[in-house]
Tab-separated table of C-alpha atoms in Angstrom:
chain	number	residue	atom	x	y	z
A	1	MET	CA	0.021	0.038	-0.035
A	2	GLY	CA	2.746	2.465	0.755
A	3	THR	CA	3.947	2.306	-2.816
A	4	SER	CA	0.703	3.369	-4.159
A	5	PRO	CA	-0.912	6.643	-2.274
A	6	ASP	CA	-3.463	6.973	-5.111
A	7	PRO	CA	-6.843	5.284	-4.571
A	8	PRO	CA	-7.510	2.704	-7.333
A	9	ALA	CA	-9.177	4.195	-10.274
A	10	SER	CA	-12.541	3.170	-11.555
A	11	ALA	CA	-12.825	1.484	-14.840
A	12	ASP	CA	-14.461	4.598	-16.203
A	13	GLN	CA	-11.876	7.002	-14.878
A	14	LEU	CA	-9.148	5.056	-16.448
A	15	ALA	CA	-11.030	4.834	-19.688
A	16	ALA	CA	-11.534	8.485	-19.648
A	17	GLU	CA	-7.869	9.147	-18.998
A	18	LEU	CA	-6.677	6.909	-21.752
A	19	PHE	CA	-9.180	8.158	-24.202
A	20	GLY	CA	-8.192	11.672	-23.466
A	21	ALA	CA	-4.573	10.789	-24.300
A	22	MET	CA	-5.640	8.905	-27.349
A	23	ALA	CA	-8.008	11.599	-28.527
A	24	TYR	CA	-5.410	14.384	-28.203
A	25	GLY	CA	-2.687	12.173	-29.843
A	26	GLU	CA	-4.867	11.730	-32.941
A	27	LEU	CA	-5.884	15.349	-33.224
A	28	SER	CA	-2.390	16.426	-32.996
A	29	ALA	CA	-1.264	13.738	-35.547
A	30	PHE	CA	-3.894	14.991	-37.774
A	31	GLY	CA	-2.504	18.645	-37.563
A	32	ARG	CA	1.157	17.620	-38.031
A	33	LEU	CA	0.736	15.121	-40.609
A	34	SER	CA	-1.449	17.337	-42.705
A	35	PHE	CA	0.999	20.028	-42.439
A	36	ASP	CA	3.900	17.664	-43.478
A	37	SER	CA	1.895	16.554	-46.547
A	38	ARG	CA	2.699	19.879	-48.288
A	39	TYR	CA	6.299	18.809	-48.755
A	40	ALA	CA	5.246	15.894	-50.932
A	41	PRO	CA	7.127	15.860	-54.192
A	42	THR	CA	4.090	14.878	-56.090
A	43	LEU	CA	0.317	15.631	-55.495
A	44	HIS	CA	-0.317	11.912	-55.377
A	45	ASP	CA	2.224	11.595	-52.477
A	46	ARG	CA	0.670	14.623	-50.804
A	47	SER	CA	-2.887	12.788	-51.008
A	48	VAL	CA	-1.208	9.838	-49.309
A	49	LEU	CA	-0.125	11.499	-46.277
A	50	ALA	CA	-3.338	13.607	-46.287
A	51	LYS	CA	-5.183	10.297	-46.171
A	52	ILE	CA	-3.078	9.179	-43.057
A	53	ALA	CA	-4.030	12.517	-41.414
A	54	VAL	CA	-7.856	12.046	-42.132
A	55	GLY	CA	-7.750	8.706	-40.668
A	56	ALA	CA	-6.159	10.205	-37.629
A	57	TYR	CA	-9.007	12.737	-37.549
A	58	GLY	CA	-11.523	9.776	-37.750
A	59	ASN	CA	-9.850	8.225	-34.780
A	60	PHE	CA	-10.003	11.538	-32.864
A	61	ALA	CA	-13.869	11.737	-33.786
A	62	LEU	CA	-14.515	8.296	-32.435
A	63	LEU	CA	-12.805	9.100	-29.300
A	64	SER	CA	-14.217	12.374	-28.730
A	65	ASP	CA	-17.791	11.028	-29.353
A	66	ARG	CA	-17.127	8.106	-26.867
A	67	LEU	CA	-16.009	10.525	-24.227
A	68	SER	CA	-19.105	12.725	-24.644
A	69	GLU	CA	-21.272	9.601	-24.443
A	70	MET	CA	-19.574	8.813	-21.196
A	71	GLY	CA	-20.556	12.304	-19.909
A	72	ILE	CA	-17.088	13.695	-20.114
A	73	ASP	CA	-15.988	16.840	-21.850
A	74	PRO	CA	-13.458	15.836	-24.485
A	75	GLU	CA	-11.670	19.082	-24.138
A	76	GLU	CA	-11.040	18.586	-20.537
A	77	ALA	CA	-10.036	14.919	-21.077
A	78	MET	CA	-7.404	15.946	-23.717
A	79	LEU	CA	-5.909	18.980	-21.948
A	80	PRO	CA	-3.702	17.213	-19.568
A	81	PHE	CA	-1.984	15.395	-22.514
A	82	GLN	CA	-1.549	18.268	-24.665
A	83	ARG	CA	2.022	19.386	-23.549
A	84	SER	CA	3.520	15.805	-23.822
A	85	PHE	CA	2.172	15.334	-27.490
A	86	ASP	CA	3.113	18.877	-28.550
A	87	HIS	CA	6.600	18.403	-27.217
A	88	PHE	CA	6.810	15.181	-29.181
A	89	HIS	CA	6.045	16.946	-32.417
A	90	GLU	CA	8.350	19.775	-31.691
A	91	ARG	CA	11.204	17.568	-31.223
A	92	THR	CA	10.574	15.462	-34.339
A	93	LYS	CA	10.090	17.921	-37.076
A	94	PRO	CA	10.874	16.040	-40.447
A	95	GLY	CA	13.539	17.442	-42.400
A	96	ASP	CA	12.175	16.331	-45.743
A	97	TRP	CA	9.411	14.217	-47.404
A	98	LEU	CA	10.699	10.755	-46.734
A	99	GLU	CA	11.135	11.668	-42.949
A	100	SER	CA	7.599	12.817	-42.958
A	101	VAL	CA	6.523	9.538	-44.511
A	102	MET	CA	8.455	7.678	-41.823
A	103	LYS	CA	7.246	9.652	-39.082
A	104	ALA	CA	3.580	9.025	-40.336
A	105	TYR	CA	4.378	5.225	-40.516
A	106	VAL	CA	5.916	5.303	-37.033
A	107	ILE	CA	3.163	7.220	-35.334
A	108	ASP	CA	0.500	5.076	-37.122
A	109	THR	CA	2.021	1.636	-36.184
A	110	VAL	CA	3.279	2.289	-32.495
A	111	SER	CA	-0.038	3.945	-31.639
A	112	SER	CA	-1.857	1.111	-32.930
A	113	ASP	CA	0.188	-1.343	-30.968
A	114	PHE	CA	-0.262	0.944	-27.829
A	115	TYR	CA	-3.913	0.837	-28.232
A	116	ARG	CA	-3.979	-2.827	-28.483
A	117	ALA	CA	-1.786	-3.366	-25.433
A	118	VAL	CA	-3.845	-0.915	-23.294
A	119	ALA	CA	-7.149	-2.555	-24.505
A	120	GLY	CA	-6.116	-5.786	-22.494
A	121	PHE	CA	-6.541	-3.731	-19.390
A	122	LEU	CA	-10.104	-2.855	-20.156
A	123	ASP	CA	-13.627	-4.444	-20.107
A	124	ALA	CA	-14.783	-6.291	-22.986
A	125	GLY	CA	-17.020	-3.534	-24.415
A	126	THR	CA	-14.227	-0.987	-24.143
A	127	GLN	CA	-11.740	-3.539	-25.533
A	128	GLN	CA	-13.886	-3.778	-28.672
A	129	PHE	CA	-14.103	-0.074	-29.047
A	130	VAL	CA	-10.401	0.459	-28.781
A	131	GLU	CA	-9.750	-2.457	-31.320
A	132	ARG	CA	-11.821	-0.396	-33.732
A	133	VAL	CA	-9.787	2.647	-33.224
A	134	ALA	CA	-6.606	0.621	-33.614
A	135	SER	CA	-7.717	-1.277	-36.560
A	136	PRO	CA	-4.957	-0.934	-39.272
A	137	ASP	CA	-5.684	1.173	-42.235
A	138	GLN	CA	-5.191	0.454	-45.827
A	139	ALA	CA	-3.302	3.839	-45.742
A	140	THR	CA	-0.589	2.148	-43.527
A	141	GLU	CA	0.374	-0.330	-46.205
A	142	VAL	CA	0.626	2.424	-48.610
A	143	LEU	CA	3.233	4.252	-46.434
A	144	ARG	CA	5.117	0.845	-46.098
A	145	VAL	CA	5.249	0.575	-50.031
A	146	LEU	CA	6.369	4.295	-50.484
A	147	LEU	CA	9.221	3.777	-47.943
A	148	ARG	CA	10.227	0.396	-49.501
A	149	ARG	CA	10.266	2.001	-52.952
A	150	ALA	CA	12.447	4.935	-51.871
A	151	LEU	CA	14.992	2.559	-50.087
A	152	ALA	CA	15.236	0.516	-53.169
A	153	ASP	CA	15.682	3.545	-55.362
A	154	ASP	CA	18.572	4.903	-53.208
A	155	PRO	CA	20.007	2.327	-50.717
A	156	ARG	CA	22.162	5.189	-49.279
A	157	LEU	CA	18.882	6.463	-47.695
A	158	ALA	CA	18.994	3.443	-45.278
A	159	SER	CA	21.311	4.796	-42.589
A	160	ARG	CA	19.648	8.241	-42.378
A	161	LEU	CA	16.092	6.708	-42.094
A	162	ALA	CA	17.244	4.094	-39.696
A	163	LEU	CA	18.564	6.949	-37.413
A	164	TRP	CA	15.419	8.974	-37.870
A	165	GLY	CA	13.313	5.763	-37.069
A	166	ARG	CA	15.331	5.360	-33.820
A	167	ARG	CA	14.959	8.996	-32.901
A	168	LEU	CA	11.128	9.009	-33.552
A	169	VAL	CA	10.476	5.817	-31.587
A	170	GLY	CA	12.689	7.106	-28.697
A	171	GLU	CA	10.962	10.343	-28.377
A	172	ALA	CA	7.473	8.696	-28.621
A	173	LEU	CA	8.389	6.022	-25.907
A	174	THR	CA	9.972	8.765	-23.680
A	175	GLN	CA	6.805	10.853	-23.818
A	176	ALA	CA	4.578	7.795	-23.368
A	177	GLN	CA	6.553	6.703	-20.205
A	178	ARG	CA	6.098	10.157	-18.906
A	179	VAL	CA	2.448	10.131	-19.478
A	180	GLY	CA	2.215	6.743	-17.698
A	181	MET	CA	4.203	7.778	-14.676
A	182	GLU	CA	2.738	11.323	-14.333
A	183	HIS	CA	-0.935	10.218	-14.461
A	184	PRO	CA	-1.912	8.623	-11.295
A	185	ARG	CA	-4.697	6.735	-12.661
A	186	VAL	CA	-2.908	5.040	-15.512
A	187	GLY	CA	0.127	3.920	-13.417
A	188	PRO	CA	-1.599	1.820	-10.611
A	189	THR	CA	-4.111	0.166	-13.022
A	190	LEU	CA	-1.389	-0.954	-15.325
A	191	LYS	CA	0.632	-2.430	-12.478
A	192	ASN	CA	-2.199	-4.952	-11.884
A	193	GLY	CA	-0.980	-5.558	-8.293
A	194	GLY	CA	2.524	-5.322	-9.191
A	195	ASP	CA	4.954	-2.485	-9.636
A	196	ALA	CA	3.656	0.396	-11.869
A	197	ARG	CA	7.189	1.382	-13.097
A	198	ALA	CA	8.038	-2.230	-14.070
A	199	ALA	CA	4.625	-2.432	-15.972
A	200	VAL	CA	5.239	0.669	-17.964
A	201	ARG	CA	8.709	-0.363	-18.661
A	202	LYS	CA	7.353	-3.781	-19.884
A	203	LEU	CA	4.901	-2.129	-22.334
A	204	THR	CA	7.546	0.225	-23.340
A	205	GLY	CA	9.812	-2.703	-24.215
A	206	GLU	CA	7.180	-4.486	-26.204
A	207	LEU	CA	6.322	-1.315	-28.215
A	208	ALA	CA	10.024	-0.920	-28.992
A	209	GLU	CA	10.386	-4.485	-30.174
A	210	ARG	CA	7.587	-4.462	-32.422
A	211	HIS	CA	8.792	-1.138	-33.808
A	212	ALA	CA	12.188	-2.756	-34.338
A	213	ARG	CA	10.663	-5.661	-36.227
A	214	ARG	CA	8.990	-3.419	-38.582
A	215	MET	CA	12.143	-1.415	-39.168
A	216	THR	CA	13.974	-4.644	-39.948
A	217	GLU	CA	11.342	-5.690	-42.372
A	218	LEU	CA	12.028	-2.361	-44.244
A	219	GLY	CA	15.626	-3.157	-44.319
A	220	LEU	CA	16.708	-0.731	-41.656
A	221	THR	CA	18.702	-1.329	-38.605
A	222	ALA	CA	16.549	-0.418	-35.767
B	1	MET	CA	-15.353	32.103	-85.315
B	2	GLY	CA	-12.525	34.469	-85.139
B	3	THR	CA	-12.960	35.106	-81.530
B	4	SER	CA	-12.412	31.488	-80.475
B	5	PRO	CA	-9.464	29.691	-82.232
B	6	ASP	CA	-9.835	26.769	-79.837
B	7	PRO	CA	-11.733	23.674	-81.022
B	8	PRO	CA	-14.793	23.040	-78.833
B	9	ALA	CA	-14.259	20.804	-75.974
B	10	SER	CA	-15.828	17.397	-75.634
B	11	ALA	CA	-17.832	17.025	-72.670
B	12	ASP	CA	-15.167	14.542	-71.197
B	13	GLN	CA	-12.525	17.137	-71.747
B	14	LEU	CA	-14.305	19.763	-69.955
B	15	ALA	CA	-15.295	17.559	-67.022
B	16	ALA	CA	-11.663	16.459	-66.774
B	17	GLU	CA	-10.523	20.143	-66.569
B	18	LEU	CA	-13.072	21.236	-64.129
B	19	PHE	CA	-12.475	17.978	-61.885
B	20	GLY	CA	-8.811	18.691	-62.015
B	21	ALA	CA	-9.444	22.249	-60.807
B	22	MET	CA	-11.788	21.266	-58.239
B	23	ALA	CA	-9.713	18.250	-57.036
B	24	TYR	CA	-6.695	20.607	-56.386
B	25	GLY	CA	-8.824	23.270	-54.983
B	26	GLU	CA	-9.977	20.587	-52.324
B	27	LEU	CA	-6.432	19.080	-51.625
B	28	SER	CA	-5.050	22.705	-51.145
B	29	ALA	CA	-7.942	23.619	-48.873
B	30	PHE	CA	-7.417	20.413	-46.905
B	31	GLY	CA	-3.782	21.400	-46.339
B	32	ARG	CA	-4.279	25.208	-45.468
B	33	LEU	CA	-7.402	24.550	-43.249
B	34	SER	CA	-5.660	21.881	-41.280
B	35	PHE	CA	-2.682	24.152	-40.781
B	36	ASP	CA	-4.770	27.061	-39.733
B	37	SER	CA	-6.652	24.708	-37.117
B	38	ARG	CA	-3.636	24.845	-35.014
B	39	TYR	CA	-4.365	28.411	-34.015
B	40	ALA	CA	-7.706	27.528	-32.487
B	41	PRO	CA	-8.198	28.984	-28.839
B	42	THR	CA	-9.587	25.667	-27.853
B	43	LEU	CA	-9.208	21.948	-28.728
B	44	HIS	CA	-12.835	21.871	-29.538
B	45	ASP	CA	-12.455	24.815	-31.995
B	46	ARG	CA	-9.344	23.231	-33.461
B	47	SER	CA	-11.491	20.012	-34.201
B	48	VAL	CA	-14.339	22.291	-35.951
B	49	LEU	CA	-11.876	23.547	-38.470
B	50	ALA	CA	-10.153	20.031	-38.817
B	51	LYS	CA	-13.536	18.707	-39.744
B	52	ILE	CA	-13.877	21.104	-42.460
B	53	ALA	CA	-10.431	20.101	-43.761
B	54	VAL	CA	-11.486	16.449	-43.637
B	55	GLY	CA	-14.452	17.276	-45.607
B	56	ALA	CA	-12.252	19.029	-48.200
B	57	TYR	CA	-10.015	15.856	-48.448
B	58	GLY	CA	-13.469	13.693	-48.851
B	59	ASN	CA	-14.364	15.974	-51.770
B	60	PHE	CA	-10.831	15.502	-53.100
B	61	ALA	CA	-11.040	11.796	-52.879
B	62	LEU	CA	-14.320	11.711	-54.815
B	63	LEU	CA	-12.953	13.863	-57.641
B	64	SER	CA	-9.829	11.961	-57.837
B	65	ASP	CA	-11.479	8.676	-57.990
B	66	ARG	CA	-13.812	10.010	-60.868
B	67	LEU	CA	-10.849	11.113	-62.788
B	68	SER	CA	-9.195	7.840	-62.443
B	69	GLU	CA	-12.478	6.150	-63.467
B	70	MET	CA	-12.558	8.334	-66.548
B	71	GLY	CA	-8.930	7.043	-67.448
B	72	ILE	CA	-7.363	10.429	-66.443
B	73	ASP	CA	-4.415	10.745	-64.073
B	74	PRO	CA	-5.546	12.912	-61.212
B	75	GLU	CA	-2.083	14.424	-60.786
B	76	GLU	CA	-1.947	15.609	-64.403
B	77	ALA	CA	-5.433	17.073	-64.242
B	78	MET	CA	-4.623	19.101	-61.096
B	79	LEU	CA	-1.081	20.308	-62.027
B	80	PRO	CA	-2.386	23.091	-64.266
B	81	PHE	CA	-4.335	24.633	-61.561
B	82	GLN	CA	-1.821	24.297	-58.724
B	83	ARG	CA	-0.184	27.749	-59.177
B	84	SER	CA	-3.451	29.724	-59.122
B	85	PHE	CA	-4.750	28.067	-55.961
B	86	ASP	CA	-1.289	28.296	-54.147
B	87	HIS	CA	-1.272	31.800	-55.095
B	88	PHE	CA	-4.738	32.313	-53.502
B	89	HIS	CA	-3.541	30.707	-50.253
B	90	GLU	CA	-0.379	32.770	-50.182
B	91	ARG	CA	-2.207	35.831	-50.639
B	92	THR	CA	-4.910	35.156	-47.876
B	93	LYS	CA	-2.983	33.886	-44.894
B	94	PRO	CA	-5.223	34.308	-41.855
B	95	GLY	CA	-3.916	36.666	-39.115
B	96	ASP	CA	-5.762	34.939	-36.322
B	97	TRP	CA	-8.245	32.241	-35.470
B	98	LEU	CA	-11.447	34.086	-36.449
B	99	GLU	CA	-9.746	35.014	-39.818
B	100	SER	CA	-9.124	31.277	-40.248
B	101	VAL	CA	-12.756	30.486	-39.454
B	102	MET	CA	-14.058	33.076	-41.894
B	103	LYS	CA	-11.745	31.798	-44.491
B	104	ALA	CA	-13.027	28.326	-44.102
B	105	TYR	CA	-16.476	29.513	-44.337
B	106	VAL	CA	-15.896	31.581	-47.464
B	107	ILE	CA	-13.963	28.706	-49.236
B	108	ASP	CA	-16.579	26.255	-48.333
B	109	THR	CA	-19.588	28.301	-49.450
B	110	VAL	CA	-18.157	30.015	-52.618
B	111	SER	CA	-16.682	26.744	-53.912
B	112	SER	CA	-20.163	25.008	-53.327
B	113	ASP	CA	-21.840	27.759	-55.193
B	114	PHE	CA	-19.188	27.573	-57.898
B	115	TYR	CA	-19.738	23.800	-58.257
B	116	ARG	CA	-23.522	24.261	-58.425
B	117	ALA	CA	-23.306	26.819	-61.297
B	118	VAL	CA	-20.801	24.757	-63.271
B	119	ALA	CA	-22.960	21.734	-62.846
B	120	GLY	CA	-25.372	23.373	-65.136
B	121	PHE	CA	-22.966	23.149	-68.077
B	122	LEU	CA	-22.697	19.238	-67.781
B	123	ASP	CA	-24.598	16.209	-68.602
B	124	ALA	CA	-27.080	14.694	-66.155
B	125	GLY	CA	-24.895	12.111	-64.747
B	126	THR	CA	-21.940	14.417	-64.070
B	127	GLN	CA	-24.366	17.078	-62.730
B	128	GLN	CA	-25.394	14.490	-60.103
B	129	PHE	CA	-21.863	13.659	-59.303
B	130	VAL	CA	-20.931	17.438	-58.714
B	131	GLU	CA	-24.040	18.055	-56.840
B	132	ARG	CA	-22.809	15.264	-54.465
B	133	VAL	CA	-19.466	16.966	-54.105
B	134	ALA	CA	-21.288	20.371	-53.539
B	135	SER	CA	-23.592	19.168	-50.899
B	136	PRO	CA	-23.422	21.271	-47.886
B	137	ASP	CA	-21.883	19.833	-44.928
B	138	GLN	CA	-23.110	20.031	-41.303
B	139	ALA	CA	-19.772	21.588	-40.554
B	140	THR	CA	-20.574	24.855	-42.656
B	141	GLU	CA	-23.189	25.547	-40.257
B	142	VAL	CA	-20.871	25.085	-37.288
B	143	LEU	CA	-18.605	27.826	-38.739
B	144	ARG	CA	-21.594	30.012	-39.315
B	145	VAL	CA	-22.522	29.744	-35.582
B	146	LEU	CA	-18.963	30.231	-34.530
B	147	LEU	CA	-18.721	33.531	-36.434
B	148	ARG	CA	-22.138	34.776	-35.387
B	149	ARG	CA	-21.152	34.090	-31.733
B	150	ALA	CA	-17.919	35.869	-31.983
B	151	LEU	CA	-19.562	38.808	-33.492
B	152	ALA	CA	-22.115	38.914	-30.893
B	153	ASP	CA	-19.496	38.768	-28.068
B	154	ASP	CA	-17.511	41.586	-29.704
B	155	PRO	CA	-19.376	43.813	-32.083
B	156	ARG	CA	-16.012	45.642	-32.950
B	157	LEU	CA	-14.980	42.597	-34.800
B	158	ALA	CA	-17.479	43.339	-37.659
B	159	SER	CA	-15.435	45.816	-39.623
B	160	ARG	CA	-12.269	43.912	-39.520
B	161	LEU	CA	-14.153	40.624	-40.442
B	162	ALA	CA	-16.111	42.346	-43.207
B	163	LEU	CA	-12.910	43.750	-44.683
B	164	TRP	CA	-11.361	40.313	-44.539
B	165	GLY	CA	-14.538	38.763	-46.054
B	166	ARG	CA	-13.955	41.089	-49.134
B	167	ARG	CA	-10.517	40.464	-49.351
B	168	LEU	CA	-10.995	36.617	-49.385
B	169	VAL	CA	-13.792	36.801	-51.952
B	170	GLY	CA	-11.951	39.305	-54.031
B	171	GLU	CA	-8.788	37.066	-54.417
B	172	ALA	CA	-10.943	33.866	-54.967
B	173	LEU	CA	-12.774	35.388	-57.810
B	174	THR	CA	-9.796	36.812	-59.162
B	175	GLN	CA	-8.119	33.447	-59.263
B	176	ALA	CA	-11.250	31.851	-60.662
B	177	GLN	CA	-11.564	34.416	-63.421
B	178	ARG	CA	-7.961	33.914	-64.424
B	179	VAL	CA	-8.498	30.034	-64.486
B	180	GLY	CA	-11.441	30.558	-66.642
B	181	MET	CA	-9.712	32.871	-68.980
B	182	GLU	CA	-6.382	30.925	-69.253
B	183	HIS	CA	-7.932	27.442	-69.697
B	184	PRO	CA	-9.106	27.264	-73.396
B	185	ARG	CA	-11.404	24.504	-72.761
B	186	VAL	CA	-13.313	26.021	-69.948
B	187	GLY	CA	-14.028	29.470	-71.675
B	188	PRO	CA	-15.645	28.357	-74.970
B	189	THR	CA	-17.777	25.880	-73.210
B	190	LEU	CA	-19.077	28.354	-70.653
B	191	LYS	CA	-19.857	30.891	-73.292
B	192	ASN	CA	-22.664	28.680	-74.666
B	193	GLY	CA	-22.550	30.252	-78.232
B	194	GLY	CA	-21.964	33.714	-76.695
B	195	ASP	CA	-18.970	35.627	-75.536
B	196	ALA	CA	-16.618	33.561	-73.043
B	197	ARG	CA	-15.531	36.641	-71.132
B	198	ALA	CA	-19.106	37.778	-70.601
B	199	ALA	CA	-20.078	34.299	-69.286
B	200	VAL	CA	-17.203	34.241	-66.909
B	201	ARG	CA	-18.120	37.696	-65.871
B	202	LYS	CA	-21.570	36.754	-65.269
B	203	LEU	CA	-20.659	33.757	-63.243
B	204	THR	CA	-18.261	35.769	-61.099
B	205	GLY	CA	-21.023	38.230	-60.651
B	206	GLU	CA	-23.582	35.565	-59.181
B	207	LEU	CA	-20.828	34.164	-56.877
B	208	ALA	CA	-19.952	37.575	-55.527
B	209	GLU	CA	-23.778	38.341	-55.085
B	210	ARG	CA	-24.348	35.111	-53.076
B	211	HIS	CA	-21.464	35.625	-50.939
B	212	ALA	CA	-22.387	39.252	-50.118
B	213	ARG	CA	-25.945	37.791	-49.080
B	214	ARG	CA	-24.129	35.472	-46.679
B	215	MET	CA	-21.931	38.171	-45.211
B	216	THR	CA	-25.108	40.479	-44.736
B	217	GLU	CA	-26.830	37.590	-42.925
B	218	LEU	CA	-23.730	37.504	-40.484
B	219	GLY	CA	-24.334	41.298	-39.825
B	220	LEU	CA	-21.293	42.230	-42.015
B	221	THR	CA	-21.114	44.820	-44.694
B	222	ALA	CA	-20.026	42.844	-47.782
């Protein structure tokens, strides 16, 4: 008991906090990815990134509606997470088009893994809802194809994109860990009777591992 | 005959050119409106503008798919119009949040009027399709409410927003006229046996009039 001064969170409180974080994550991804889409070399490429941004907005809308149904103001639920996500985006401004594509790919896949992992802590109904938000988009595959093609055309890109991928996932997981530690309801719930820090560390490790596997599949050193 | 050296365009050629202009108009509106959404004072307001941007992307996707179905590369159809639209956006960068909302409202309503007017020159099937793209969104009404509320809260805003509205519509119609004049297929078709310049002038006048009516409804001097 001494290690956990916070009262255990109700399922609804936890869901509200998670959905708030997810909603702001998606809304901020929408803004940044659509902004980055302007640097696409062709209009077709621009529309690819725009589509990923639109998918992020769709997830935001799902989460925001769900919060409203729960009687929670989406704005209030999102605000505590704004600083962390904005900080992530500030620290990961793509330097060119391919870095934008890689960023979209990493955000899309890592957040989907994160949602799936988190769903395991929730009740069946909420789990189903989170699965819907996390469901992979056709657009993700398009990003993968874009990255593969660029790497095939110019293998010298590999080391730069590998470095960028590590930077992105490093910043993402640092922010995610901070969120997990700072928000008292998330920590104790994740610990599941164990050590909150250990639980967050385990989740972080799993996300990093899956990311590394995807980078390897692209031919990059994660 | 001496006034029109260009051969009359086929219905498909005209549709391709119009759809190319519309598609790039929507894609560029998506990029700019989503960028502007970042300056919203609240996350809720941000999501309102984001939704308008997402609607623009939806229209782009409809138009792009239609072009592909017609055997036309959307990229090639859009490229001739990129400069005009980009120029419009460069010349109308909102100075703050309310100017962003007004810009979204003007783009949304004027382009919808334009699409409707243009549909009259097309065959029934194409007309139906254009109506679908032009169909007003619930989101437009939300912008109108936002503007009304802001003007009620601070009536001194009226003169600045009225000026901004005139500037926006002036730039939009100047670019639209240039497109009409520069693109040889659009002009002769619109003239309908008459004078192309007169036809474009008539359309421009109608769009300006409808815009003015909306501004008056907001309590602004158009």
